[in-house]
XYZ file of C-alpha atoms in Angstrom:
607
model
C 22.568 -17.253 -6.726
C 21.028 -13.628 -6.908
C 17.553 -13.209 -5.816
C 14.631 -11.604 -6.791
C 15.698 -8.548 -4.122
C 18.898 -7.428 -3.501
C 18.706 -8.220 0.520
C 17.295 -11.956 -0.160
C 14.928 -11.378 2.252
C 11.798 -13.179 2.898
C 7.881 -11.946 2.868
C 8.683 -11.795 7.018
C 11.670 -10.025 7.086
C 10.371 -7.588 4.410
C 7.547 -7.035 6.671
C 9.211 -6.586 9.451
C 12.178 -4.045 8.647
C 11.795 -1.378 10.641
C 14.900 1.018 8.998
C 12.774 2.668 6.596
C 12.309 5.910 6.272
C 9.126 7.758 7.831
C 7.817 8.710 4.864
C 8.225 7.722 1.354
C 7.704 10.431 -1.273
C 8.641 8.669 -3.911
C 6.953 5.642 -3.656
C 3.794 8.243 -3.032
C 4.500 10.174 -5.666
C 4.628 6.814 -7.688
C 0.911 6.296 -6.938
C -0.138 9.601 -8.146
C 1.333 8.160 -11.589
C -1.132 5.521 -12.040
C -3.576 8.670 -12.635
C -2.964 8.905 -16.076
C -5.263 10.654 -17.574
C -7.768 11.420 -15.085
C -5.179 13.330 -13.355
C -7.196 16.366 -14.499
C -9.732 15.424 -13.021
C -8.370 15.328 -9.945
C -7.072 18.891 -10.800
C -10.391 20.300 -11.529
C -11.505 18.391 -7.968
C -8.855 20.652 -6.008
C -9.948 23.964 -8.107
C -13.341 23.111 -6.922
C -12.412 22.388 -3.316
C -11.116 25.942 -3.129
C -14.369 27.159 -4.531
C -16.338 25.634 -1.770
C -14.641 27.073 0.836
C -14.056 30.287 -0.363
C -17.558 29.915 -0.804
C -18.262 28.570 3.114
C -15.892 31.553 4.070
C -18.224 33.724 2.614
C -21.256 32.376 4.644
C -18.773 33.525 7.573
C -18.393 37.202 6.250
C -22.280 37.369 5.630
C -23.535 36.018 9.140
C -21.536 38.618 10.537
C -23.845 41.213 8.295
C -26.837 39.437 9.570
C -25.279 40.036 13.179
C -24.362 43.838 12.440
C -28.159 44.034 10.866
C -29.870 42.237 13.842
C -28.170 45.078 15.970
C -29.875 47.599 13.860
C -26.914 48.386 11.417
C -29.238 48.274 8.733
C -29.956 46.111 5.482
C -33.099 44.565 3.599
C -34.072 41.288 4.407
C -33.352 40.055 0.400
C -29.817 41.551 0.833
C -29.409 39.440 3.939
C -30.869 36.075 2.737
C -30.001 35.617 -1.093
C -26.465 35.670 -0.236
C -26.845 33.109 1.856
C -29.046 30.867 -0.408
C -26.009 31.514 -3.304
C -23.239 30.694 -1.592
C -24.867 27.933 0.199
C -25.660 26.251 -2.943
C -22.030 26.855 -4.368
C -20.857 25.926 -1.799
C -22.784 22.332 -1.463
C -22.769 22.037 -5.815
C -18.784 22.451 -5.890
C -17.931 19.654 -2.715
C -20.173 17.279 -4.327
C -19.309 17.176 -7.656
C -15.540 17.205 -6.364
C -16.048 14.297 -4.460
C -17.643 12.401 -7.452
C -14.728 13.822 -9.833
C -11.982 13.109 -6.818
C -13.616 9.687 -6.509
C -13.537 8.526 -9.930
C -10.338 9.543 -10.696
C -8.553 7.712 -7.739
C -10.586 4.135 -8.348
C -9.401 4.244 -12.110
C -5.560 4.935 -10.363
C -6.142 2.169 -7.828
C -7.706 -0.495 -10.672
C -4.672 0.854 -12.887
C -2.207 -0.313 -9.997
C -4.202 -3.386 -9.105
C -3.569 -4.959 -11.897
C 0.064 -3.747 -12.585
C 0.501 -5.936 -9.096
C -1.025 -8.812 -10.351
C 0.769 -8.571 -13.471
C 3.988 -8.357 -11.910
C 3.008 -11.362 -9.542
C 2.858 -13.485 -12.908
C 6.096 -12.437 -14.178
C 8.114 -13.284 -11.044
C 9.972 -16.401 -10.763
C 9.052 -19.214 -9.312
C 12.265 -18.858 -6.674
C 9.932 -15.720 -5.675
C 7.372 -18.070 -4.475
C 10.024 -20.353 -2.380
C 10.292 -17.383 -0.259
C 6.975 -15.180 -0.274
C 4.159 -16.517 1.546
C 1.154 -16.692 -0.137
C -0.805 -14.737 2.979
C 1.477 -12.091 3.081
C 0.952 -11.146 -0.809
C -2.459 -11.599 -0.668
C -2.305 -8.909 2.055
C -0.237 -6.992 -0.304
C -2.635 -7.111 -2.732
C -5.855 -6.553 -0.509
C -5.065 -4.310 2.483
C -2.320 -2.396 1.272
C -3.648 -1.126 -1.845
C -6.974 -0.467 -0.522
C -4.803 1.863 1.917
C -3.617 3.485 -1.412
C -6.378 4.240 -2.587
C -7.952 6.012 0.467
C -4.967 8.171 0.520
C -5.527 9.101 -3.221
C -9.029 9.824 -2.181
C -8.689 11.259 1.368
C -5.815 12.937 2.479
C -5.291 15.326 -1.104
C -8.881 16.494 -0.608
C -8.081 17.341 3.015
C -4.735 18.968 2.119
C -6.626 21.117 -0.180
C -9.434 21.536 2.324
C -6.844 22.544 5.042
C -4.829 24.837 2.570
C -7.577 26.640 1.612
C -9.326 27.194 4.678
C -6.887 28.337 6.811
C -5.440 30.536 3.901
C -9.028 32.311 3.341
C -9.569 32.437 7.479
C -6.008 34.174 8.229
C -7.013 36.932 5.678
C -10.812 37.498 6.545
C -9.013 38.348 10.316
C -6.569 40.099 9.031
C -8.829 42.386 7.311
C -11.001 42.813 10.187
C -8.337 43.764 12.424
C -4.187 42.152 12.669
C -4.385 41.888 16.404
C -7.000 39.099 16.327
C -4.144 36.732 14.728
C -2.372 36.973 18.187
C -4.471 34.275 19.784
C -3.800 31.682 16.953
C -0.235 32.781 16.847
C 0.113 31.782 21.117
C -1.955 28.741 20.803
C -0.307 27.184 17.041
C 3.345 25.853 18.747
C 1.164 23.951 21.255
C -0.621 22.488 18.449
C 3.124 21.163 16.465
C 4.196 19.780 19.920
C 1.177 18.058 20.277
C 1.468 16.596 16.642
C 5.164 15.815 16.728
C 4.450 14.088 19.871
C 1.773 11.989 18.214
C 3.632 11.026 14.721
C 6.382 10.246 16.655
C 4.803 7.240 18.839
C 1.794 6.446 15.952
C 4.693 5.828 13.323
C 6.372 3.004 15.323
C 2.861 1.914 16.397
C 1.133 1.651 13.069
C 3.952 -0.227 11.637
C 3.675 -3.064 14.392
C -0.019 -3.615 13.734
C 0.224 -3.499 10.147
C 3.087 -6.396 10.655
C 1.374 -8.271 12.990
C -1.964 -8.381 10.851
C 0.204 -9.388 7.651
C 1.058 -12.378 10.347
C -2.545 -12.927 10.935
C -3.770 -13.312 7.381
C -0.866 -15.700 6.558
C -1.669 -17.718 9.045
C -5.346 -18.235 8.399
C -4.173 -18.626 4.574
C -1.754 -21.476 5.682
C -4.521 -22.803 8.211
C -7.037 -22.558 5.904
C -4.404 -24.691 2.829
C -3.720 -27.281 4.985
C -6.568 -28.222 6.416
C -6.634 -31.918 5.949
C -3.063 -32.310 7.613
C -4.834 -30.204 10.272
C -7.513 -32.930 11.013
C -5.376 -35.736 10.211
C -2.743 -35.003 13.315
C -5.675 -33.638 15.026
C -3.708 -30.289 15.501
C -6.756 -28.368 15.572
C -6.152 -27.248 19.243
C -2.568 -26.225 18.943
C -3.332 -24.272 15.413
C -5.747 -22.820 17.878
C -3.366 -21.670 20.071
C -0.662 -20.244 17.726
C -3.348 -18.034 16.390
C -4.843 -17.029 19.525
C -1.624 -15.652 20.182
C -1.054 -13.657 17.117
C -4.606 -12.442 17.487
C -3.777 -10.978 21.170
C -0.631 -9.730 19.849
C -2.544 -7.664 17.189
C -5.311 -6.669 19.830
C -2.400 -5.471 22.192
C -0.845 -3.681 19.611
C -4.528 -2.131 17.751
C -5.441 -0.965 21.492
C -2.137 0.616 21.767
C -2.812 2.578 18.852
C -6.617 3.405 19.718
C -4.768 4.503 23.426
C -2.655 7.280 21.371
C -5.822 8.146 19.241
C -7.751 8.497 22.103
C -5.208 10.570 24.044
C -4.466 12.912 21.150
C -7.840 13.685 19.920
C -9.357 14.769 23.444
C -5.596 16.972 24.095
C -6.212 18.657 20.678
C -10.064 19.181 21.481
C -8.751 20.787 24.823
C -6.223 23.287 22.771
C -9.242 24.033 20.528
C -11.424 25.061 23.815
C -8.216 27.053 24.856
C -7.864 28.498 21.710
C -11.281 29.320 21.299
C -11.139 30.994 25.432
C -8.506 33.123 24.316
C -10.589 34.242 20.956
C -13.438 35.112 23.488
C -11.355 36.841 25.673
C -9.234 38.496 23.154
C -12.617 39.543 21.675
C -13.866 41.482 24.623
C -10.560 42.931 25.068
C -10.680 44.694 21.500
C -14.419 46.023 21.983
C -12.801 47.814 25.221
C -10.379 49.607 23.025
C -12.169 50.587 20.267
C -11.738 53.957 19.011
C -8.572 53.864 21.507
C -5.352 55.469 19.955
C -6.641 55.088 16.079
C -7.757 51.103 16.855
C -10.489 50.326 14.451
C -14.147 50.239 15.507
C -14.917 46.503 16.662
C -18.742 45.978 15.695
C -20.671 42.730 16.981
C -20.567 41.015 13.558
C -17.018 41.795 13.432
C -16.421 39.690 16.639
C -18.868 36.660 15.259
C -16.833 36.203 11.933
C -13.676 36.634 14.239
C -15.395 33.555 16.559
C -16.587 31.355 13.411
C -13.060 32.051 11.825
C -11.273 31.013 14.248
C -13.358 27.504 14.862
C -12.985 27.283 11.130
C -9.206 27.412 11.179
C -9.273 24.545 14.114
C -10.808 21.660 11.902
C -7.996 21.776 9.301
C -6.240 22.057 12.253
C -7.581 18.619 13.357
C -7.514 17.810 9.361
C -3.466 17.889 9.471
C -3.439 14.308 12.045
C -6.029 12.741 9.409
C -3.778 13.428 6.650
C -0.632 12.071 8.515
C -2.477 9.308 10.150
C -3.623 8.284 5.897
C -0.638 9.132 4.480
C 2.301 7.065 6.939
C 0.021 4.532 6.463
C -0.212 4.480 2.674
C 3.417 5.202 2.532
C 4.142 1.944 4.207
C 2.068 0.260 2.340
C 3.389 1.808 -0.810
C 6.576 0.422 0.025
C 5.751 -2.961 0.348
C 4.055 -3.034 -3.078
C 6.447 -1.073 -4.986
C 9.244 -3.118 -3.132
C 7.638 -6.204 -5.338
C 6.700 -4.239 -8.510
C 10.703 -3.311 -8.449
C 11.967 -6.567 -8.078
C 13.131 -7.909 -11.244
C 12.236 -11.268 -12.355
C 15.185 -14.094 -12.276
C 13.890 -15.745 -15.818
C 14.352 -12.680 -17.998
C 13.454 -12.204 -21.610
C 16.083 -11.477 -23.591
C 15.860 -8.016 -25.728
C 15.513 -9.942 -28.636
C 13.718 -13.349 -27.584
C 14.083 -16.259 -30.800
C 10.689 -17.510 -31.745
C 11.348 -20.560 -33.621
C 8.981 -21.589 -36.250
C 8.933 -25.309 -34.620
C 10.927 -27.666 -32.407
C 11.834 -30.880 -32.447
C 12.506 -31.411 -28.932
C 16.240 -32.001 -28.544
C 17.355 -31.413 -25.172
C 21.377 -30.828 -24.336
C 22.670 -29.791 -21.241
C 26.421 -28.418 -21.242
C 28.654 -27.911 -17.880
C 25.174 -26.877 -15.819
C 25.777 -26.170 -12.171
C 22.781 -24.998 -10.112
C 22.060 -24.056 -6.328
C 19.462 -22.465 -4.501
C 21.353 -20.052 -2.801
C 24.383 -18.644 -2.805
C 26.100 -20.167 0.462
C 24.558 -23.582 -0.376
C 26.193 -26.336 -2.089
C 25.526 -27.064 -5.767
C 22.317 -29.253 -6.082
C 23.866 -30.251 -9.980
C 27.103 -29.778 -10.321
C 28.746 -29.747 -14.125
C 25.806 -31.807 -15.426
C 26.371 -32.580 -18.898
C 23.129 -34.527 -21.259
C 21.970 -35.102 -24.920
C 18.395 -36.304 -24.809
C 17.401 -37.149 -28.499
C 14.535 -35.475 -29.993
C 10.953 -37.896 -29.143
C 13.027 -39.858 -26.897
C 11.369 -41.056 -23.496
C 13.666 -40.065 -20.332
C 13.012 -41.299 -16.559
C 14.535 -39.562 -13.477
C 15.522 -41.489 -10.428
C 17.365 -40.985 -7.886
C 16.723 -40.520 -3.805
C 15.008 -37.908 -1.829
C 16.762 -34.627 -3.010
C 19.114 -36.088 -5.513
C 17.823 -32.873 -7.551
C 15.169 -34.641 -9.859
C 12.506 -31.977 -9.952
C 15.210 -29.431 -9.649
C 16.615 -30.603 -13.317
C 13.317 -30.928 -14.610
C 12.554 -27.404 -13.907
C 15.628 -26.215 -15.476
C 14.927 -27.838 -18.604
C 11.571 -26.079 -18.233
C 13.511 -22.762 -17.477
C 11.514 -22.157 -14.278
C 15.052 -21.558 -13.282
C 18.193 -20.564 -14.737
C 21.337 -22.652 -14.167
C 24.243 -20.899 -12.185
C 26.396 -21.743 -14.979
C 26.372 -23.734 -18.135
C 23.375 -23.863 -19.987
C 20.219 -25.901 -21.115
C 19.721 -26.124 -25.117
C 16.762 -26.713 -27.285
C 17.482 -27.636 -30.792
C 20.911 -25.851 -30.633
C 18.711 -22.690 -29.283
C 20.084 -21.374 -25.576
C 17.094 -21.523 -23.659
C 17.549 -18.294 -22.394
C 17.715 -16.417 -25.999
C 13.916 -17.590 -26.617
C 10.450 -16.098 -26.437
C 9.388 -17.367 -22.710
C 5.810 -17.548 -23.908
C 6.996 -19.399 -27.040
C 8.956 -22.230 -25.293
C 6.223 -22.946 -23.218
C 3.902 -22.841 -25.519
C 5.505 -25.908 -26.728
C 6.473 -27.274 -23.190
C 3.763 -29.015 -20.950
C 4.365 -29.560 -17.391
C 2.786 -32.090 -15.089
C 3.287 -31.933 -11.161
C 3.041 -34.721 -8.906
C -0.266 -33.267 -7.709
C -1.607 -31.517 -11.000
C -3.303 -27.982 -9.916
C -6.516 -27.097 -11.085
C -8.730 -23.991 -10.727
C -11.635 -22.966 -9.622
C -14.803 -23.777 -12.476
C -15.842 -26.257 -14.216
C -13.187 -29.648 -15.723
C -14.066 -28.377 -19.028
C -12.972 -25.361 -17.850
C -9.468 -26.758 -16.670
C -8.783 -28.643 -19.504
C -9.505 -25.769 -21.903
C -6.865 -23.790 -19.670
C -3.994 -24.991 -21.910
C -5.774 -24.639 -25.392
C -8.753 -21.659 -24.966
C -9.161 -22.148 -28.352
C -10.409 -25.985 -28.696
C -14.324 -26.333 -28.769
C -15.360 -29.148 -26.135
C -15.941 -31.910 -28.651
C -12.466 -31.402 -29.543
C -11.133 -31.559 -25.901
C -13.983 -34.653 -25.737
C -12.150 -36.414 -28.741
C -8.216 -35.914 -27.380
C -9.517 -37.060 -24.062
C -10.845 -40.015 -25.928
C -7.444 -41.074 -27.672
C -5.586 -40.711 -24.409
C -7.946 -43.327 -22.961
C -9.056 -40.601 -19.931
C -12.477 -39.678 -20.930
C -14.220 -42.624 -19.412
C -12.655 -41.649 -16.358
C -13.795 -37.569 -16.587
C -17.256 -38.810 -18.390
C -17.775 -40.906 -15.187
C -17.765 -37.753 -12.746
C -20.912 -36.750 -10.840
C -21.295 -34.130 -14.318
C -19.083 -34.872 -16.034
C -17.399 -32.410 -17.857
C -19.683 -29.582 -16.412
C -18.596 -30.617 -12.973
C -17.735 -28.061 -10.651
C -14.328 -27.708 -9.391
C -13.114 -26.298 -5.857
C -9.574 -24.642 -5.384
C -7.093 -26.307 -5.820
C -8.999 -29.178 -7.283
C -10.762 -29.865 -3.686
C -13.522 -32.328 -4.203
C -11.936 -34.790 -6.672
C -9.454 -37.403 -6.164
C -5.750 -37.438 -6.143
C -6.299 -39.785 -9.041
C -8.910 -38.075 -10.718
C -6.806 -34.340 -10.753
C -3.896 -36.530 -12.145
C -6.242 -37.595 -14.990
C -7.469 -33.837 -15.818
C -3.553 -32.471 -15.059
C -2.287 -34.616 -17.536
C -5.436 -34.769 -20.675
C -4.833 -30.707 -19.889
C -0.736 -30.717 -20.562
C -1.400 -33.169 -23.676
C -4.728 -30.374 -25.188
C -1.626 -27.940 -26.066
C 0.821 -30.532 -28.131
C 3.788 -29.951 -26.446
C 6.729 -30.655 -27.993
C 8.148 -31.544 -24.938
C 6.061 -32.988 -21.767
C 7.847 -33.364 -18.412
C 5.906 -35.387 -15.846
C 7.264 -34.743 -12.174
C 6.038 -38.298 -10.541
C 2.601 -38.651 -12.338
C 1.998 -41.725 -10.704
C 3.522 -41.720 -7.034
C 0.509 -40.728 -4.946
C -2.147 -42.717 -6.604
C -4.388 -45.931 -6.347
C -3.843 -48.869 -8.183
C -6.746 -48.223 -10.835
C -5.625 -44.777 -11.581
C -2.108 -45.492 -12.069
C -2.846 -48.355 -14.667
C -5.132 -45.407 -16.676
C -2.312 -43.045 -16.308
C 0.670 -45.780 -17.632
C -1.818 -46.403 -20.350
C -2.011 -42.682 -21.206
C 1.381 -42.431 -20.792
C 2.389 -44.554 -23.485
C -0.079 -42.543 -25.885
C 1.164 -39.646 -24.496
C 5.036 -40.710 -25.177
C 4.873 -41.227 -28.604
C 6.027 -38.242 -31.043
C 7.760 -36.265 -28.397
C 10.409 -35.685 -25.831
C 9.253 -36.747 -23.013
C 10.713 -36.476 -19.112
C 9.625 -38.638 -16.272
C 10.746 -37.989 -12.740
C 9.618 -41.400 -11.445
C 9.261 -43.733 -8.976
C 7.239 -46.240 -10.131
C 8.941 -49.304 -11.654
C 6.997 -49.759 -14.577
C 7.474 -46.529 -15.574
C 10.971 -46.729 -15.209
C 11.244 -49.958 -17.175
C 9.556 -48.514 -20.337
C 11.839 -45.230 -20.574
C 14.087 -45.963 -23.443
C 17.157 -44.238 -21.186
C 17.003 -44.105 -16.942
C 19.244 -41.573 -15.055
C 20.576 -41.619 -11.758
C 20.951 -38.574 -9.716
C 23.351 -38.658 -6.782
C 26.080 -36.816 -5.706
C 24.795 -33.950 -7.226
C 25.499 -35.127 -11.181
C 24.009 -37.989 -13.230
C 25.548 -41.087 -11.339
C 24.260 -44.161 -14.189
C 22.480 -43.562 -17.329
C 21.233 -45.919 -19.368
C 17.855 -48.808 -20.262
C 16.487 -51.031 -16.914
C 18.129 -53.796 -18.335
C 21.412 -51.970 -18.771
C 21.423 -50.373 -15.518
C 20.548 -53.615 -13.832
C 23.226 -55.488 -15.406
C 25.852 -52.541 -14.036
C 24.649 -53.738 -10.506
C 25.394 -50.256 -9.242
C 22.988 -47.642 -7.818
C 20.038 -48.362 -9.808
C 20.149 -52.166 -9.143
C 20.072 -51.740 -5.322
C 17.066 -49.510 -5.586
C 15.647 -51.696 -7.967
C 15.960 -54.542 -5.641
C 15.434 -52.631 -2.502
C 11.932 -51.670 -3.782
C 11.491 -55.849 -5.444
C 11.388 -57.097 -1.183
C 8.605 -54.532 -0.614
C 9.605 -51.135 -0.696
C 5.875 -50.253 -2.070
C 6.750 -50.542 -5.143
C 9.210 -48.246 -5.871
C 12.665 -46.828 -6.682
């Protein structure tokens, strides 16, 4: 079965390919789009950028009059000094109010792109999640587009910086006098060696750390999830370990990159020192031959705008390994969000989606195959079912006989191989996503809830309900004694993931939530399995509320909810084994009745 990428690969081995290229364009080009409109503004930054240092070049060309006065060349002291108060202040007006324009501009592009990721996180499949870790996107998502946005910020205001600066310096020495280029024009392949050198070993480098802290977030995510299972197998010592590990790995390999940092930057201070030697030299050289064969006269202000040109051509210089250093990193990073905003989801909305008026809830499955995977075997194979509108169906079957796997095709959080699931004669995949659901409510075993407060939760299916209407549904299923009885009730506070309640008390809020939107159809994936006694006696009694006046789906394991489906099916061998009532089923004395009595001598309870 095709994937949501084209390689199948996992959040790991995405992280960890090392065949792309050095650089992407495209993918940076890509984040220059999320500019919009404010593109100009980052237009107008760069026009400014040249106007500051045209204007700091300036403050170069008018020290060396001060220099050429102070060695009694002449000149008032206002035509010394107001030059340098103007351009000072251009200078200083222009960077700053680029940087607020540059600034601006590149947090509306990285909000813009922030939230195309999380949108595109929603509309992937849930065989997306089988694969991706939730660590490694949340990386994604923190780390990687922060890196995005620095190099919308950063590296094109350097670029412009180092454009313009060098471009201004090599003609303010030119016009003094050609020769004065030759030192730059000795010392500049010295500087490329040095920075192919450097690009060469960071690339590898940089990719290795950013891998290994991807690692290092996913684990404390993990850690962090499954924290009871931690303390309950007292694995808090080996967990320990394993991430002591990864955390010296990523020290090793964050030190290995600081080693090449701090190698470079003293070698490329060294050249500058060289560079700056041969300016000296070079200087006193030129002063010797003044006047020599039709050279130019070499005047002392000449020689300090030569000096203070020549250090100003060094920092861009210097500028060029920021800009790399920003840039390979935000290309990699740009790859690995791009390489999830590209992928295409597996449930796709058809050009035209169906929005039917109503349903009725008649479910029909015709020839349906389905696997995970490509080189697996089929999970259902050929699986044909009519399930009457309103009419109460229970799953059974063993451990990965495919239960939840049917439910969730009939709730199109997967689409069959082949064959196809049917709604009221309507292809499943020819509808509105957003309308099916709409009329589709979905209970896990261990019902999810967020972060706020249980009114909160239970208003997450039906926004529009006031509380005393959510009060008064909760009060016909027979669950708001139950909610009511919390330390706030409905005000109280919920933790991630539900953390802080009961098993039995999120399985009371899961399921008053799925019945707030009237869904057509409700499929329950073992409501009951995992609770106390008390809880599951309120849930069956909710349940047989909840039943009436629509299709409902029960993957269960509990015997009395089996007994009150009005059909049972079997799952094994990969297709639907025994259908039929308990009593039926029982009287076949076939799979069903050895569970049945398997689970009658003491198998807890259940099928």
């Amino acid at each position: 079965m095709a994937r949501n990428n084209p390689k199948n690969l996992t959040s790991e081995q995405i992280a960890s390919d090392e065949d792309r290229p050095e650089l992407s364009a495209r993918d940076l080009l890509r984040c220059f789009g999320y500019l919009g409109r404010y593109k100009y503004l980052v237009v107008a930054g760069i026009v400014l950028c040249c106007i500051c240092v045209w204007a700091e070049m300036a403050l170069i060309r008018e020290s060396g009059n001060l220099v050429d006065s102070i060695a009694g060349m002449g000149g008032s002291v206002w035509e010394l000094t107001l030059p340098f108060l103007f351009y000072g202040a251009l200078s200083r007006a222009c960077g700053g109010l680029q940087w607020i324009m540059t600034t601006y501009a590149t947090n509306r592009a990285t909000l813009a792109l922030r939230k195309a990721f999380f949108e595109k996180l929603q509309q992937l499949s849930k065989s997306f999640y089988d694969t991706h870790k939730v660590g490694w996107l949340v990386t994604r998502n923190s780390s990687d587009l922060a890196r995005i946005g620095d190099f919308l910020t950063y590296p094109l205001m350097m670029s412009a910086i180092f454009v313009t600066t060098f471009a201004f310096a090599i003609v303010q020495i030119a016009r003094i006098n050609l020769l004065m280029l030759l030192p730059l024009v000795i010392i500049s392949p010295l500087f490329v060696v040095l920075a192919i050198y450097y690009r060469k070993h960071m690339r590898r480098a940089n990719r290795r750390a950013s891998k290994q802290n991807s690692r290092i977030v996913a684990n404390i995510t993990e850690t962090v999830r499954g924290i009871r299972v931690v303390h309950a197998f007292s694995r808090e010592q080996e967990n320990f370990t394993k991430f002591e590990e990864l955390n010296n790995e990523n020290r090793e390999l964050n030190i290995k990159v600081a080693r090449l940092q701090g190698l470079f930057m003293p070698s490329l201070d060294f050249l500058g020192m060289l560079n700056m030697t041969l300016v000296i030299a070079f200087s006193f050289w030129l002063i010797g031959r003044a006047g020599e064969s039709g050279t130019a006269a070499i005047t002392p202000g000449d020689i300090a705008q030569y000096v203070l040109y020549m250090n100003a051509v060094l920092h861009p210089l210097r500028l060029v390994t920021e800009i790399y250093s920003l840039t390979f990193s935000a290309s990699a990073a740009a790859e690995r969000v791009f390489e999830i905003m590209d992928m295409e989801p597996e449930i796709k909305e058809p050009e035209v989606p169906l929005v039917p008026e109503s349903l009725r809830g008649e479910i029909e499955l015709r020839d349906l195959s389905f696997r995970y995977l490509e080189e697996q075997e089929f999970i259902l194979n050929r699986i044909n079912l009519h399930i009457p509108a309103r009419q109460t169906v229970a799953i059974v079957g063993e451990t990965g006989a495919g239960k939840t796997t049917l439910a969730s095709l009939i709730a199109r959080l997967y689409d069959p191989v082949s064959g196809g699931v049917y709604i009221d004669g309507y292809d499943l995949r020819s509808l509105s996503s957003v309308a099916l659901h709409r009329k589709m409510g979905f209970v896990p075993q261990q019902g999810y809830l967020f972060t706020g407060t249980v009114m909160d939760n239970l208003k997450f299916a039906a926004p529009e309900m006031s509380d005393k209407e959510v009060i008064a549904v909760a009060t016909n299923l027979g669950t708001h004694k139950s909610i009511a009885a919390l330390p706030q009730g409905y005000a109280t506070m919920v933790l991630e993931g539900g953390d802080g309640l009961s098993l039995g008390q999120r399985q009371i809020i899961a399921i008053t939530r799925a019945v707030l939107s009237e869904p057509t159809i409700l499929i329950m994936d073992e409501p009951t399995s995992a609770l106390d006694i008390y809880h599951e006696r309120l849930i069956q009694a909710a349940l047989e509320i909840i039943c009436q006046d629509r299709t409902t789906i029960v993957i269960a394991h509990r015997l009395s909810t089996v007994e009150r489906a009005e059909k049972i099916l079997v799952l094994a061998g990969s297709t639907i084994a025994e259908s039929g009532t308990h009593q039926e089923l029982l009287t076949m004395r076939g799979i069903y009745y050895k569970m049945y009595k398997r689970a009658a001598e003491g198998y807890l309870g259940k099928v």
